[in-house]
């Protein structure tokens, strides 16, 4: 596993949804994440307290994950073990322009920008609507993502 990654909210949500075809894969991924030393990359301002948090990614996690959700537990465990790495959410101008061209939803752009700014440049996502296969290939090529 890479030494740092960005995890899209949908991966955490799919771990809870036993009706989802991605449930078992999401659970397996999160379980393996806990067993490694891989850092979770989140944009700056991270806090598990909604009133203190200014991170976009953490806001999504806190908004969509119910108390007691396994995905929220994983994020909390990583934070408790100092395995959350705060990364800038703005990419350099040329890369930011490319991200804006590729991704229509501003919320999803943050995940891609943080992945670009991370050391390993890895985004884990089950979002095949906004990150279709062609966009994944283009992102990997133009943003040096894995």
PDB file of C-alpha atoms in Angstrom:
ATOM      1  CA  UNK A   1       0.000   0.000   0.000  1.00  0.00           C
ATOM      2  CA  UNK A   2       1.259   3.551  -0.696  1.00  0.00           C
ATOM      3  CA  UNK A   3       2.434   5.663   2.229  1.00  0.00           C
ATOM      4  CA  UNK A   4      -0.436   8.150   1.893  1.00  0.00           C
ATOM      5  CA  UNK A   5      -3.829   8.158   0.162  1.00  0.00           C
ATOM      6  CA  UNK A   6      -6.985  10.185  -0.262  1.00  0.00           C
ATOM      7  CA  UNK A   7     -10.220   8.265   0.318  1.00  0.00           C
ATOM      8  CA  UNK A   8     -13.421   9.476  -1.300  1.00  0.00           C
ATOM      9  CA  UNK A   9     -16.450   9.581   0.995  1.00  0.00           C
ATOM     10  CA  UNK A  10     -18.292   6.992  -1.105  1.00  0.00           C
ATOM     11  CA  UNK A  11     -15.744   4.304  -0.184  1.00  0.00           C
ATOM     12  CA  UNK A  12     -16.524   4.887   3.495  1.00  0.00           C
ATOM     13  CA  UNK A  13     -20.267   4.878   2.796  1.00  0.00           C
ATOM     14  CA  UNK A  14     -20.161   1.675   0.746  1.00  0.00           C
ATOM     15  CA  UNK A  15     -18.609  -0.111   3.723  1.00  0.00           C
ATOM     16  CA  UNK A  16     -21.927   0.451   5.542  1.00  0.00           C
ATOM     17  CA  UNK A  17     -24.312  -0.427   2.714  1.00  0.00           C
ATOM     18  CA  UNK A  18     -24.725  -4.190   2.642  1.00  0.00           C
ATOM     19  CA  UNK A  19     -26.914  -3.804  -0.471  1.00  0.00           C
ATOM     20  CA  UNK A  20     -24.017  -2.261  -2.408  1.00  0.00           C
ATOM     21  CA  UNK A  21     -21.930  -4.469  -4.689  1.00  0.00           C
ATOM     22  CA  UNK A  22     -18.939  -2.500  -3.375  1.00  0.00           C
ATOM     23  CA  UNK A  23     -19.605  -3.182   0.320  1.00  0.00           C
ATOM     24  CA  UNK A  24     -17.235  -6.119   0.798  1.00  0.00           C
ATOM     25  CA  UNK A  25     -14.442  -4.479  -1.216  1.00  0.00           C
ATOM     26  CA  UNK A  26     -14.805  -1.237   0.750  1.00  0.00           C
ATOM     27  CA  UNK A  27     -14.754  -3.103   4.065  1.00  0.00           C
ATOM     28  CA  UNK A  28     -11.707  -5.105   3.021  1.00  0.00           C
ATOM     29  CA  UNK A  29      -9.924  -1.946   1.910  1.00  0.00           C
ATOM     30  CA  UNK A  30     -10.674  -0.135   5.198  1.00  0.00           C
ATOM     31  CA  UNK A  31      -9.614  -3.143   7.272  1.00  0.00           C
ATOM     32  CA  UNK A  32      -6.322  -3.366   5.394  1.00  0.00           C
ATOM     33  CA  UNK A  33      -5.807   0.392   5.739  1.00  0.00           C
ATOM     34  CA  UNK A  34      -5.943   0.025   9.524  1.00  0.00           C
ATOM     35  CA  UNK A  35      -3.286  -2.709   9.404  1.00  0.00           C
ATOM     36  CA  UNK A  36      -0.753  -0.634   7.452  1.00  0.00           C
ATOM     37  CA  UNK A  37       1.123   2.552   8.270  1.00  0.00           C
ATOM     38  CA  UNK A  38      -0.477   4.413   5.361  1.00  0.00           C
ATOM     39  CA  UNK A  39      -1.487   7.999   6.120  1.00  0.00           C
ATOM     40  CA  UNK A  40      -4.940   9.345   5.234  1.00  0.00           C
ATOM     41  CA  UNK A  41      -4.651  12.677   3.409  1.00  0.00           C
ATOM     42  CA  UNK A  42      -7.298  15.291   4.162  1.00  0.00           C
ATOM     43  CA  UNK A  43      -7.291  18.970   3.320  1.00  0.00           C
ATOM     44  CA  UNK A  44      -6.191  21.447   5.971  1.00  0.00           C
ATOM     45  CA  UNK A  45      -8.383  22.244   8.950  1.00  0.00           C
ATOM     46  CA  UNK A  46      -9.171  18.646   9.924  1.00  0.00           C
ATOM     47  CA  UNK A  47     -10.984  17.928  13.166  1.00  0.00           C
ATOM     48  CA  UNK A  48     -13.431  15.197  14.119  1.00  0.00           C
ATOM     49  CA  UNK A  49     -15.403  17.883  15.927  1.00  0.00           C
ATOM     50  CA  UNK A  50     -17.847  19.498  13.489  1.00  0.00           C
ATOM     51  CA  UNK A  51     -17.589  22.817  15.305  1.00  0.00           C
ATOM     52  CA  UNK A  52     -13.791  22.930  14.934  1.00  0.00           C
ATOM     53  CA  UNK A  53     -13.411  21.330  11.508  1.00  0.00           C
ATOM     54  CA  UNK A  54     -12.740  23.522   8.455  1.00  0.00           C
ATOM     55  CA  UNK A  55     -11.616  20.715   6.143  1.00  0.00           C
ATOM     56  CA  UNK A  56     -13.853  20.074   3.132  1.00  0.00           C
ATOM     57  CA  UNK A  57     -13.112  16.349   3.062  1.00  0.00           C
ATOM     58  CA  UNK A  58     -13.659  15.876   6.799  1.00  0.00           C
ATOM     59  CA  UNK A  59     -16.893  17.899   6.504  1.00  0.00           C
ATOM     60  CA  UNK A  60     -18.139  15.412   3.934  1.00  0.00           C
ATOM     61  CA  UNK A  61     -17.139  12.503   6.148  1.00  0.00           C
ATOM     62  CA  UNK A  62     -18.897  14.012   9.169  1.00  0.00           C
ATOM     63  CA  UNK A  63     -21.994  14.971   7.164  1.00  0.00           C
ATOM     64  CA  UNK A  64     -22.545  11.616   5.483  1.00  0.00           C
ATOM     65  CA  UNK A  65     -21.266   9.065   7.991  1.00  0.00           C
ATOM     66  CA  UNK A  66     -23.535   8.262  10.908  1.00  0.00           C
ATOM     67  CA  UNK A  67     -22.202   7.972  14.434  1.00  0.00           C
ATOM     68  CA  UNK A  68     -20.980   4.383  14.842  1.00  0.00           C
ATOM     69  CA  UNK A  69     -20.317   3.889  11.111  1.00  0.00           C
ATOM     70  CA  UNK A  70     -17.277   1.745  10.409  1.00  0.00           C
ATOM     71  CA  UNK A  71     -15.869   4.348   8.008  1.00  0.00           C
ATOM     72  CA  UNK A  72     -16.023   7.030  10.696  1.00  0.00           C
ATOM     73  CA  UNK A  73     -14.386   4.617  13.135  1.00  0.00           C
ATOM     74  CA  UNK A  74     -11.517   4.086  10.674  1.00  0.00           C
ATOM     75  CA  UNK A  75     -11.014   7.858  10.235  1.00  0.00           C
ATOM     76  CA  UNK A  76     -11.086   8.326  14.023  1.00  0.00           C
ATOM     77  CA  UNK A  77      -8.580   5.493  14.554  1.00  0.00           C
ATOM     78  CA  UNK A  78      -6.243   6.944  11.956  1.00  0.00           C
ATOM     79  CA  UNK A  79      -6.511  10.369  13.616  1.00  0.00           C
ATOM     80  CA  UNK A  80      -5.955   8.866  17.076  1.00  0.00           C
ATOM     81  CA  UNK A  81      -2.801   7.168  15.808  1.00  0.00           C
ATOM     82  CA  UNK A  82      -1.555  10.374  14.147  1.00  0.00           C
ATOM     83  CA  UNK A  83      -2.058   8.897  10.676  1.00  0.00           C
ATOM     84  CA  UNK A  84      -4.009  11.816   9.180  1.00  0.00           C
ATOM     85  CA  UNK A  85      -1.893  14.058   7.004  1.00  0.00           C
ATOM     86  CA  UNK A  86      -3.284  17.531   6.287  1.00  0.00           C
ATOM     87  CA  UNK A  87      -2.530  18.547   2.705  1.00  0.00           C
ATOM     88  CA  UNK A  88      -3.201  21.739   0.749  1.00  0.00           C
ATOM     89  CA  UNK A  89      -6.491  21.623  -1.142  1.00  0.00           C
ATOM     90  CA  UNK A  90      -5.390  23.959  -3.914  1.00  0.00           C
ATOM     91  CA  UNK A  91      -3.235  22.599  -6.695  1.00  0.00           C
ATOM     92  CA  UNK A  92      -0.832  24.780  -8.690  1.00  0.00           C
ATOM     93  CA  UNK A  93      -2.612  26.942 -11.289  1.00  0.00           C
ATOM     94  CA  UNK A  94      -2.011  24.736 -14.340  1.00  0.00           C
ATOM     95  CA  UNK A  95      -2.999  21.541 -12.502  1.00  0.00           C
ATOM     96  CA  UNK A  96      -5.992  23.272 -10.910  1.00  0.00           C
ATOM     97  CA  UNK A  97      -7.167  24.406 -14.340  1.00  0.00           C
ATOM     98  CA  UNK A  98      -6.871  20.822 -15.592  1.00  0.00           C
ATOM     99  CA  UNK A  99      -8.803  19.487 -12.582  1.00  0.00           C
ATOM    100  CA  UNK A 100     -11.554  22.046 -13.200  1.00  0.00           C
ATOM    101  CA  UNK A 101     -11.801  20.911 -16.828  1.00  0.00           C
ATOM    102  CA  UNK A 102     -11.995  17.242 -15.844  1.00  0.00           C
ATOM    103  CA  UNK A 103     -14.360  17.340 -12.864  1.00  0.00           C
ATOM    104  CA  UNK A 104     -17.663  19.212 -12.927  1.00  0.00           C
ATOM    105  CA  UNK A 105     -18.502  19.068  -9.200  1.00  0.00           C
ATOM    106  CA  UNK A 106     -16.437  21.500  -7.100  1.00  0.00           C
ATOM    107  CA  UNK A 107     -16.652  19.148  -4.081  1.00  0.00           C
ATOM    108  CA  UNK A 108     -15.020  16.347  -6.064  1.00  0.00           C
ATOM    109  CA  UNK A 109     -12.257  18.671  -7.266  1.00  0.00           C
ATOM    110  CA  UNK A 110     -10.983  18.978  -3.697  1.00  0.00           C
ATOM    111  CA  UNK A 111     -10.390  15.220  -3.468  1.00  0.00           C
ATOM    112  CA  UNK A 112      -8.437  15.269  -6.720  1.00  0.00           C
ATOM    113  CA  UNK A 113      -6.426  18.359  -5.700  1.00  0.00           C
ATOM    114  CA  UNK A 114      -5.515  16.843  -2.344  1.00  0.00           C
ATOM    115  CA  UNK A 115      -4.474  13.632  -4.107  1.00  0.00           C
ATOM    116  CA  UNK A 116      -2.285  15.678  -6.450  1.00  0.00           C
ATOM    117  CA  UNK A 117      -0.657  17.424  -3.461  1.00  0.00           C
ATOM    118  CA  UNK A 118      -0.097  14.179  -1.554  1.00  0.00           C
ATOM    119  CA  UNK A 119       3.186  12.290  -1.665  1.00  0.00           C
ATOM    120  CA  UNK A 120       1.859   9.093  -3.282  1.00  0.00           C
ATOM    121  CA  UNK A 121      -0.765  10.818  -5.492  1.00  0.00           C
ATOM    122  CA  UNK A 122      -3.415   8.149  -4.876  1.00  0.00           C
ATOM    123  CA  UNK A 123      -7.177   8.719  -4.802  1.00  0.00           C
ATOM    124  CA  UNK A 124      -9.362   5.778  -3.801  1.00  0.00           C
ATOM    125  CA  UNK A 125     -12.902   6.265  -5.090  1.00  0.00           C
ATOM    126  CA  UNK A 126     -15.960   4.239  -5.993  1.00  0.00           C
ATOM    127  CA  UNK A 127     -17.458   7.235  -7.830  1.00  0.00           C
ATOM    128  CA  UNK A 128     -17.761   6.062 -11.417  1.00  0.00           C
ATOM    129  CA  UNK A 129     -20.246   8.808 -12.301  1.00  0.00           C
ATOM    130  CA  UNK A 130     -17.909  11.752 -11.744  1.00  0.00           C
ATOM    131  CA  UNK A 131     -14.652   9.799 -12.110  1.00  0.00           C
ATOM    132  CA  UNK A 132     -15.443   7.660 -15.151  1.00  0.00           C
ATOM    133  CA  UNK A 133     -12.762   5.376 -16.546  1.00  0.00           C
ATOM    134  CA  UNK A 134     -11.693   7.900 -19.190  1.00  0.00           C
ATOM    135  CA  UNK A 135     -11.337  10.652 -16.565  1.00  0.00           C
ATOM    136  CA  UNK A 136      -9.294   8.321 -14.376  1.00  0.00           C
ATOM    137  CA  UNK A 137      -6.900   7.672 -17.242  1.00  0.00           C
ATOM    138  CA  UNK A 138      -6.685  11.381 -18.085  1.00  0.00           C
ATOM    139  CA  UNK A 139      -6.157  12.267 -14.404  1.00  0.00           C
ATOM    140  CA  UNK A 140      -3.403   9.712 -14.064  1.00  0.00           C
ATOM    141  CA  UNK A 141      -1.665  10.996 -17.174  1.00  0.00           C
ATOM    142  CA  UNK A 142      -2.038  14.752 -16.613  1.00  0.00           C
ATOM    143  CA  UNK A 143      -1.786  14.852 -12.821  1.00  0.00           C
ATOM    144  CA  UNK A 144       0.708  12.003 -12.353  1.00  0.00           C
ATOM    145  CA  UNK A 145      -1.816  10.127 -10.196  1.00  0.00           C
ATOM    146  CA  UNK A 146      -1.612   6.425  -9.501  1.00  0.00           C
TER     147      UNK A 146
END
